Coordinates of C-alpha atoms in Angstrom, one line a residue:
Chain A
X38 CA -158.1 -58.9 -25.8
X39 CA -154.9 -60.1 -24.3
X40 CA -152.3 -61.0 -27.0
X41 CA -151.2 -63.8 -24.8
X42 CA -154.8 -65.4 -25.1
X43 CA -155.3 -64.9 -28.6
X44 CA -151.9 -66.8 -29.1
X45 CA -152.9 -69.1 -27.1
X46 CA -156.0 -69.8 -28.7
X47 CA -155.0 -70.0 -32.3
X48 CA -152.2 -72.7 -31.3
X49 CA -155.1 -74.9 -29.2
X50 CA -157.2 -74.5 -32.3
X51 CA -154.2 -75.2 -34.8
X52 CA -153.3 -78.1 -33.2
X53 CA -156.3 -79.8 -32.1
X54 CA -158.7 -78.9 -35.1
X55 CA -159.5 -82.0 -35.8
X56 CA -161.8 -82.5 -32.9
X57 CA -163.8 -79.8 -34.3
X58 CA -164.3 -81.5 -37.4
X59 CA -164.9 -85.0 -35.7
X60 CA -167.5 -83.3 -33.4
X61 CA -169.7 -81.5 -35.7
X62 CA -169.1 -84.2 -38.5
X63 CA -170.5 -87.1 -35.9
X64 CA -173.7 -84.8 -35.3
X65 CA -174.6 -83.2 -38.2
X66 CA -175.2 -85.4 -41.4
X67 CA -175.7 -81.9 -43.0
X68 CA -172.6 -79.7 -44.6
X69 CA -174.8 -76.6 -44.0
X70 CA -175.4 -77.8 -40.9
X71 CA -172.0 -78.6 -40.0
X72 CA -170.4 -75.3 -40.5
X73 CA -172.5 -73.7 -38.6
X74 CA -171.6 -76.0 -35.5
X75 CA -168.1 -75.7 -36.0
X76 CA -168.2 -71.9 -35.8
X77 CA -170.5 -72.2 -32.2
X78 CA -168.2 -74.5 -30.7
X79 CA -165.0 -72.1 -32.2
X80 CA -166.7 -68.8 -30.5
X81 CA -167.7 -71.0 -27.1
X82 CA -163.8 -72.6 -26.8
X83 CA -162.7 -68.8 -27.1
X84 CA -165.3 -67.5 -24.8
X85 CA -164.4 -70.5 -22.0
X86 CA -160.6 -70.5 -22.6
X87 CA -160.2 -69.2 -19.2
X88 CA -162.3 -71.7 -17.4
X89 CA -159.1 -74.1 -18.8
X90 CA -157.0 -76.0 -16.4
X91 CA -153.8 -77.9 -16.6
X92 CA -156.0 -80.5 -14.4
X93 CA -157.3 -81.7 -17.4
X94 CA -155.4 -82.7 -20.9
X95 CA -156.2 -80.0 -23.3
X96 CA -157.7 -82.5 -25.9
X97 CA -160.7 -83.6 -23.1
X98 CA -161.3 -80.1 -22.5
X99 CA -162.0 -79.5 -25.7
X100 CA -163.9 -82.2 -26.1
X101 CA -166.1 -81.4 -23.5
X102 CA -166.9 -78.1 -24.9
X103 CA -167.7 -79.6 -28.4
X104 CA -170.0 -81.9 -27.2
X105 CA -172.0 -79.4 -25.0
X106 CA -172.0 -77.5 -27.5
X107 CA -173.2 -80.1 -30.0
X108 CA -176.1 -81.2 -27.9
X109 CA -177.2 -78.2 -26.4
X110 CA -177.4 -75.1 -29.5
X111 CA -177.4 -77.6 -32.5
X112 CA -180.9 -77.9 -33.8
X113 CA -181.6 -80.9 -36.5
X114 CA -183.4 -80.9 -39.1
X115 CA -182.5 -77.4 -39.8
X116 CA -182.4 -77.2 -44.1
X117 CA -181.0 -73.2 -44.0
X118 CA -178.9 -74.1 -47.0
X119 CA -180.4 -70.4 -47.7
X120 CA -178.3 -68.6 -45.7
X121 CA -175.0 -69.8 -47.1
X122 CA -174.7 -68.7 -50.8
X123 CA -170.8 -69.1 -50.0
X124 CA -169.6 -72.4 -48.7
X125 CA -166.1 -71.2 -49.9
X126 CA -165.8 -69.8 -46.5
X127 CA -165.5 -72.6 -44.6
X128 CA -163.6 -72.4 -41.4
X129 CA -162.1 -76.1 -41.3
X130 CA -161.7 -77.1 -44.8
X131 CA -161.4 -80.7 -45.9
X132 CA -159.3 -82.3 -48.2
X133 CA -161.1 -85.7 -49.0
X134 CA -159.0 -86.3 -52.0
X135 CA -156.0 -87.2 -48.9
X136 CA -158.3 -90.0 -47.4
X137 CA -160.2 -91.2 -50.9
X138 CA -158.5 -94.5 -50.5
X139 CA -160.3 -94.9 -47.0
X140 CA -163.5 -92.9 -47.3
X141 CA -165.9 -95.8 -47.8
X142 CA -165.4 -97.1 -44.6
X143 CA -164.9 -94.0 -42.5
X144 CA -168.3 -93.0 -44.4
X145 CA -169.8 -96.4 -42.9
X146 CA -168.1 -95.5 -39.7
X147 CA -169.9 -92.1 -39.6
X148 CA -172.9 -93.1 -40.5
X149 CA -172.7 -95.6 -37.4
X150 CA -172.3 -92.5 -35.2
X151 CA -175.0 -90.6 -36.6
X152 CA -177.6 -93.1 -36.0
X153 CA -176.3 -93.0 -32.3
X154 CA -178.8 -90.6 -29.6
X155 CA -176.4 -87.9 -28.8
X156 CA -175.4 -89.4 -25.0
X157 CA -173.9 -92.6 -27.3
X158 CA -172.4 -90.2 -29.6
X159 CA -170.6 -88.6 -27.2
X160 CA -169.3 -91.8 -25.1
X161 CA -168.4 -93.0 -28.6
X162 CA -166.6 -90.3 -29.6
X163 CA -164.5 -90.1 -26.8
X164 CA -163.8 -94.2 -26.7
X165 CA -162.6 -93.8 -30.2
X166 CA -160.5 -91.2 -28.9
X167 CA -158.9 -93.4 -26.3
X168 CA -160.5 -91.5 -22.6
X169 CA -161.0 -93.9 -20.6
X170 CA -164.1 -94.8 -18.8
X171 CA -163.1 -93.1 -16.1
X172 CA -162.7 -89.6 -17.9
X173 CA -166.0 -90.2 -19.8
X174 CA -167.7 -90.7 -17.0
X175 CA -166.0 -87.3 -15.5
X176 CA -166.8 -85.9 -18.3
X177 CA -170.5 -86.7 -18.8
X178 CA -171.1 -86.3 -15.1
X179 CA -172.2 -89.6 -15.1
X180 CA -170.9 -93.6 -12.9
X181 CA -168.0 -95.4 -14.2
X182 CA -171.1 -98.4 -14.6
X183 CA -173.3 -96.0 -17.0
X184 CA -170.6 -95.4 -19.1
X185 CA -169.4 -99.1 -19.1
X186 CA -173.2 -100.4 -19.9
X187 CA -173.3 -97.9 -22.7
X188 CA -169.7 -99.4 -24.4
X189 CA -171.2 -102.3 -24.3
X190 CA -174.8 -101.7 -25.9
X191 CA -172.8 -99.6 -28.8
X192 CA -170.7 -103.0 -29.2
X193 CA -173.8 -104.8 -29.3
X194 CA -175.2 -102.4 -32.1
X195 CA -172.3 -102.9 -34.0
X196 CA -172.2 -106.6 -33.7
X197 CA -175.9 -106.5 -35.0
X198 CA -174.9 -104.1 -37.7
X199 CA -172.4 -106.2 -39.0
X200 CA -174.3 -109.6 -38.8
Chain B
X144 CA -166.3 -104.5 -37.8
X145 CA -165.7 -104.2 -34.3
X146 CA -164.9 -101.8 -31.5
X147 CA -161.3 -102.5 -31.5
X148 CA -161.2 -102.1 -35.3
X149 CA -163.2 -98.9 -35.7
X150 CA -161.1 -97.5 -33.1
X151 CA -157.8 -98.2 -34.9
X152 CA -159.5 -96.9 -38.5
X153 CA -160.5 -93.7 -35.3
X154 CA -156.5 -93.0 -34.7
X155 CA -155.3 -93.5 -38.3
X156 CA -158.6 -90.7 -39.7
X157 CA -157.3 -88.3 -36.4
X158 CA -153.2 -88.3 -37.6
X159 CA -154.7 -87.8 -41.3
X160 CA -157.5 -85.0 -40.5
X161 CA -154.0 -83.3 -39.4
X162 CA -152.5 -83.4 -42.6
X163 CA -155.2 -83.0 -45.0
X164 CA -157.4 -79.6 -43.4
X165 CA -156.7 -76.5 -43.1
X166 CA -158.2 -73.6 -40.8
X167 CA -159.3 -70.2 -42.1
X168 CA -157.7 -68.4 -40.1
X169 CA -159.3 -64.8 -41.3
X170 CA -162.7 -66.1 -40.1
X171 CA -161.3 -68.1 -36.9
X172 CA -159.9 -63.9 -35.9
X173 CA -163.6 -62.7 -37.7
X174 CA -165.4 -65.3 -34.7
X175 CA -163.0 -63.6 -31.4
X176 CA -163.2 -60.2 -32.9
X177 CA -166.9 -60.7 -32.8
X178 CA -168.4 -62.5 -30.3
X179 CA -171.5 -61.1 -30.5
X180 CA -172.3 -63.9 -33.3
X181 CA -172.8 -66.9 -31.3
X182 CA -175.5 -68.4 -30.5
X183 CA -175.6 -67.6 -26.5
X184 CA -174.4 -64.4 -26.8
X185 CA -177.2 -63.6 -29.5
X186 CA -179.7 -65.1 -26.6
X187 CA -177.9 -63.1 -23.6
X188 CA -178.3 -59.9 -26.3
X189 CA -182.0 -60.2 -27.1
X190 CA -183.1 -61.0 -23.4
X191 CA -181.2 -57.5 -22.4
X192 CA -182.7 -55.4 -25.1
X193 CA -186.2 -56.8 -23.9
X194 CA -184.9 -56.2 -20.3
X195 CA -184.3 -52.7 -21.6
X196 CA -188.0 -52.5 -23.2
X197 CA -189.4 -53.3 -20.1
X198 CA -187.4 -51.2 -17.9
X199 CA -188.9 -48.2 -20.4
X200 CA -192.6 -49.3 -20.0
X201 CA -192.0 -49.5 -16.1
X202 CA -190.6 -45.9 -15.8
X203 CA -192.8 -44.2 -18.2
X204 CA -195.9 -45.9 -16.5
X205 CA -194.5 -45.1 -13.8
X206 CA -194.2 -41.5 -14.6
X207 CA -197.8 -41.5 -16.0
X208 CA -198.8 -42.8 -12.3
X209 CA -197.1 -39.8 -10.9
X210 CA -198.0 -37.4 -13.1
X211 CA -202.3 -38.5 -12.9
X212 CA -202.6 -39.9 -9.5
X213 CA -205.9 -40.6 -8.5
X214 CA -208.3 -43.7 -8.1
X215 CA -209.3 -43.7 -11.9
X216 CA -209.4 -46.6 -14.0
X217 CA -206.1 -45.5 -16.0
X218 CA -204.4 -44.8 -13.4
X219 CA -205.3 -48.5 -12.1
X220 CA -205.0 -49.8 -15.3
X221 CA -201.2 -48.9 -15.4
X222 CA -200.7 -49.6 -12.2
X223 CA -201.8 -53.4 -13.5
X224 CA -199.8 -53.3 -16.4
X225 CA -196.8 -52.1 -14.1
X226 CA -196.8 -55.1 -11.9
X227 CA -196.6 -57.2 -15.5
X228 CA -194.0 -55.2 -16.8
X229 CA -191.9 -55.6 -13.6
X230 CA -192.2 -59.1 -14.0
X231 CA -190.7 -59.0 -17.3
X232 CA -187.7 -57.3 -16.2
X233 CA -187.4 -59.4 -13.5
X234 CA -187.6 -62.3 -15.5
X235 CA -185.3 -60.8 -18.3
X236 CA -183.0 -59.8 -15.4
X237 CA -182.8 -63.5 -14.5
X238 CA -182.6 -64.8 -18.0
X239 CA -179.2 -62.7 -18.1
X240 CA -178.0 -63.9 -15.1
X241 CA -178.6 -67.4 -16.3
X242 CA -177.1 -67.4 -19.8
X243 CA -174.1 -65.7 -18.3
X244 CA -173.2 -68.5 -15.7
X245 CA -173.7 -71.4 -18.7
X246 CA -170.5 -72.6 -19.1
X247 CA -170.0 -75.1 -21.9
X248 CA -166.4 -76.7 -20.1
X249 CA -168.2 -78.1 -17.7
X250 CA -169.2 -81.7 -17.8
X251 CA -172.1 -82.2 -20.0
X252 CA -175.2 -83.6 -17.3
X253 CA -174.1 -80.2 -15.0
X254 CA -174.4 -78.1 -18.9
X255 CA -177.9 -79.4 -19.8
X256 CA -179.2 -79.0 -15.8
X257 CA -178.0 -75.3 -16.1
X258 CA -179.2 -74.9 -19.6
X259 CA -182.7 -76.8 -18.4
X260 CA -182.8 -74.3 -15.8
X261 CA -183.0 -71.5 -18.3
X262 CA -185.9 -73.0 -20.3
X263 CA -187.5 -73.5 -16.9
X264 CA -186.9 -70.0 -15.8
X265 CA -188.4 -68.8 -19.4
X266 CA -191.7 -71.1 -19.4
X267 CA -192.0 -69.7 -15.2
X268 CA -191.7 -65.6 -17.1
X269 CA -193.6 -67.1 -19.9
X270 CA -196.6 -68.2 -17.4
X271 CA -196.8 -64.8 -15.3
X272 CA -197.0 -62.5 -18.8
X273 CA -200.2 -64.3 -19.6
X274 CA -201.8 -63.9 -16.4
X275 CA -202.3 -60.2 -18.0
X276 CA -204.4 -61.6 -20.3
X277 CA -207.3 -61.5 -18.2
X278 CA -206.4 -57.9 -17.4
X279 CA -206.8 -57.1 -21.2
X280 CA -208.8 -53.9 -20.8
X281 CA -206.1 -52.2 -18.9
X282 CA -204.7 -51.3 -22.0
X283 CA -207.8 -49.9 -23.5
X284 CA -208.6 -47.9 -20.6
X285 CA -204.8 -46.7 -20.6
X286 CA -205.0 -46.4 -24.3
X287 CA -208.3 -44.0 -24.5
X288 CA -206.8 -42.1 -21.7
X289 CA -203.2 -41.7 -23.1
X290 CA -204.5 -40.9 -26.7
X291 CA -207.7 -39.4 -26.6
X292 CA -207.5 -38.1 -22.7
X293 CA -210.9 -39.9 -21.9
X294 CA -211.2 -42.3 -19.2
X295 CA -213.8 -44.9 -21.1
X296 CA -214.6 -46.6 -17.8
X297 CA -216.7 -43.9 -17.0
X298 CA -218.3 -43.6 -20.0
X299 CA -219.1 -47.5 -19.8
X300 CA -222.7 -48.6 -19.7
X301 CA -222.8 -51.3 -16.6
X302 CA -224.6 -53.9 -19.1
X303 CA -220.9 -52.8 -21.2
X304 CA -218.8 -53.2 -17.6
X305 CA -221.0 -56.7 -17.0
X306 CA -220.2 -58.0 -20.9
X307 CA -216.6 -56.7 -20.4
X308 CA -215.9 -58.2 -16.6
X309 CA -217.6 -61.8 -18.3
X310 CA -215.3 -61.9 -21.3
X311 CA -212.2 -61.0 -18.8
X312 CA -213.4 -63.7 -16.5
X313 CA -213.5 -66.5 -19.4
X314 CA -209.7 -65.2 -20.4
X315 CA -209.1 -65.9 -16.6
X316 CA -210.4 -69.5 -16.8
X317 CA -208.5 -70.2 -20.3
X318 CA -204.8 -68.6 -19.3
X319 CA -205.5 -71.3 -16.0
X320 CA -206.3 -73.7 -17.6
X321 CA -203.2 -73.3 -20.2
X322 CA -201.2 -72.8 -16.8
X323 CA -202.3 -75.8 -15.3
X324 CA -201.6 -78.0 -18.8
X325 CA -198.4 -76.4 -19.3
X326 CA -196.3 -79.4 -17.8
X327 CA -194.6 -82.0 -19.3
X328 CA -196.4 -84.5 -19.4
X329 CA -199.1 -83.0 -21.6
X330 CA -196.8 -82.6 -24.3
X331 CA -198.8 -84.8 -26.7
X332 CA -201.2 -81.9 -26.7
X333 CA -200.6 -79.9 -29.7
X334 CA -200.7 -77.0 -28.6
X335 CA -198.8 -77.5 -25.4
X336 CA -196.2 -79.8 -27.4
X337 CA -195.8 -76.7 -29.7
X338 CA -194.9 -74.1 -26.7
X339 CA -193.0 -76.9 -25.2
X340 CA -190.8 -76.6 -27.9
X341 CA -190.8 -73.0 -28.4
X342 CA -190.5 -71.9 -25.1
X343 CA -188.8 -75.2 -22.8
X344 CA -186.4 -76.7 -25.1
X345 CA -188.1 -79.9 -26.0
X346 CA -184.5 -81.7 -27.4
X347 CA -183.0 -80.8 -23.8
X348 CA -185.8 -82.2 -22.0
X349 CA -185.4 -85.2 -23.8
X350 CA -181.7 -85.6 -23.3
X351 CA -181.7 -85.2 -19.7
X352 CA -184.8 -87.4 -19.5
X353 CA -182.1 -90.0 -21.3
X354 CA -179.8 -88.9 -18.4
X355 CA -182.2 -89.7 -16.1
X356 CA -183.1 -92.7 -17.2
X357 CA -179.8 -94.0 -17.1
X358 CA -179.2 -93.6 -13.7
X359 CA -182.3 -95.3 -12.9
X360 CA -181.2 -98.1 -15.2

């Protein structure tokens, strides 16, 4: 292993950990669940650092992986709470004490995404994020009109949520 | 609350997720050391150890071919089995080759068509095992010959041979009949639903059905 990479790697993940967390948090309800997504998209950024570019900004690449790896290996409905007896060993741990003041709405704001299909989710996610609709659309591999369409259904579903 | 709203609360939860977690680094070094723990690698592992099992049963029937040629029904009967278990390395071959070119950077529709193409490639291997079905008393001839050094079909009774041929015959019918079902748009079958999921991937069927869908929309 290159020492190099390894560098490299720990300061992408140091940095931009809280795409990790925003990821798994939006598509798994469940903390069980959760750690076990943040660990499969931690081994698949290592194992694709070299496919990285500086045609893209570091934050959308790592978004991309996420969110393939949040849609494709991540199985619902999975209750192993079994095989964690320690949730002490958390890779990305949490303070919620920091954000107590603001956690009822970012709660509501989760809970929004959740009940999202996971192509939403993702277009959401990266919205939020500030991508534009062209990089979502390069991202998802889909027209500048999907994505557009999607916005605004989600604004629609948020309109009716609030109403 | 509105986009524009939930987007601002968005930016203010990102600058604060900075401050308030922190990474284990132990376990982040625990992941890179050991790559052999995630999820595709697991898959990429297990379909090269059955690669390997295969490869063993083609060269050791392969050797018993040699080693007893003649036009005897074990010697036929592994030469069956053979052609099966070539088929299985083949197909585990391909499921390595597969796995290996995923790659998760890519945008996500190209991901799930290469990851669909895996499930397809496993329901395709899945479909030619079963076609051994039929050819069940391949291994029973083999077996008797291997263990007890009798060749059974010889010993058979032709009303035996005649019960045996008409049992392999409805296996025959049965495996292409679950071949012909196996599509999917039978999934509301239980059965086929359930080896849907097992084998196909029913969750990335369904995505890039949504896919799909969108583009037709």
């Amino acid at each position: 292993m290159s020492v190099d990479r390894h560098r490299m790697y720990l300061d992408i993940i140091e940095r931009h950990k809280g795409i990790v967390f925003k990821v798994a948090r939006a598509y798994c309800s469940n903390e069980f669940d959760r750690e076990d997504l943040v660990q499969e998209i931690l081994a698949q950024i290592w194992r694709s650092l070299d496919t990285y570019n500086d045609n893209f900004k570091i934050t959308t690449w790592m978004y991309r992986v996420a969110l393939n790896v949040a849609i494709s290996f991540y199985r619902k409905d999975k209750t192993i709470a079994y095989k964690h007896t320690e949730m002490e060993d958390k890779l990305l741990s949490y303070d919620m004490e920091a954000e107590r003041e603001n956690e009822q709405s970012l709660s509501e704001l989760y809970a929004f995404i959740n009940g999202l299909n996971d192509i939403d989710k993702a277009v959401l996610l990266m919205y939020l994020e500030g991508e534009s609709q062209s990089e979502i659309a390069t991202n998802l591999a889909i027209t500048i009109a999907n994505v557009s369409t999607k916005i605004s259904r989600i604004k629609q579903k948020l309109k009716a949520k609030a109403s | 609350m509105n986009l524009d709203q939930m987007q601002s609360m968005w930016q203010a939860h990102s600058e604060k997720l900075d401050e308030c977690m922190s990474l284990n680094k132990t376990l982040l070094q625990k992941i890179q050391s050991d790559g052999n723990k995630s999820e595709l690698n697991k898959l990429i592992l297990t379909r090269a150890i059955e690669g390997i099992v295969f490869l063993c049963i083609v060269l050791s029937l392969g050797s018993y071919m040699a080693s007893s040629w003649s036009l005897t029904a074990p010697v036929v009967s592994a030469c069956v089995l053979n052609i099966f278990a070539i088929l299985g390395l083949a197909g585990s071959i391909g499921q390595v080759a597969l796995l290996s070119k995923i790659d998760f950077s890519k945008p996500m529709k190209e991901t799930l068509n290469d990851l669909i193409a895996v499930r397809t490639h496993s329901l395709n291997v899945f479909k030619l095992l079963i076609l051994s079905a039929p050819f069940y008393m391949a291994y029973v001839f083999l077996g008797y010959d291997l263990f007890f050094d009798v060749d059974l079909f010889s010993l058979m009774s032709a009303e035996t041979t005649i019960r045996f041929s008409v049992i392999a015959l409805i296996f025959g019918l049965l495996v292409a009949l679950l071949i012909n079902k196996l599509k999917p748009e039978n999934r509301d079958n239980k059965l086929i639903g359930w080896l849907y999921q097992e084998i196909s991937g029913r969750r990335l069927t369904h995505l890039l059905d949504q896919f799909e869908n969108m583009e037709k929309g």
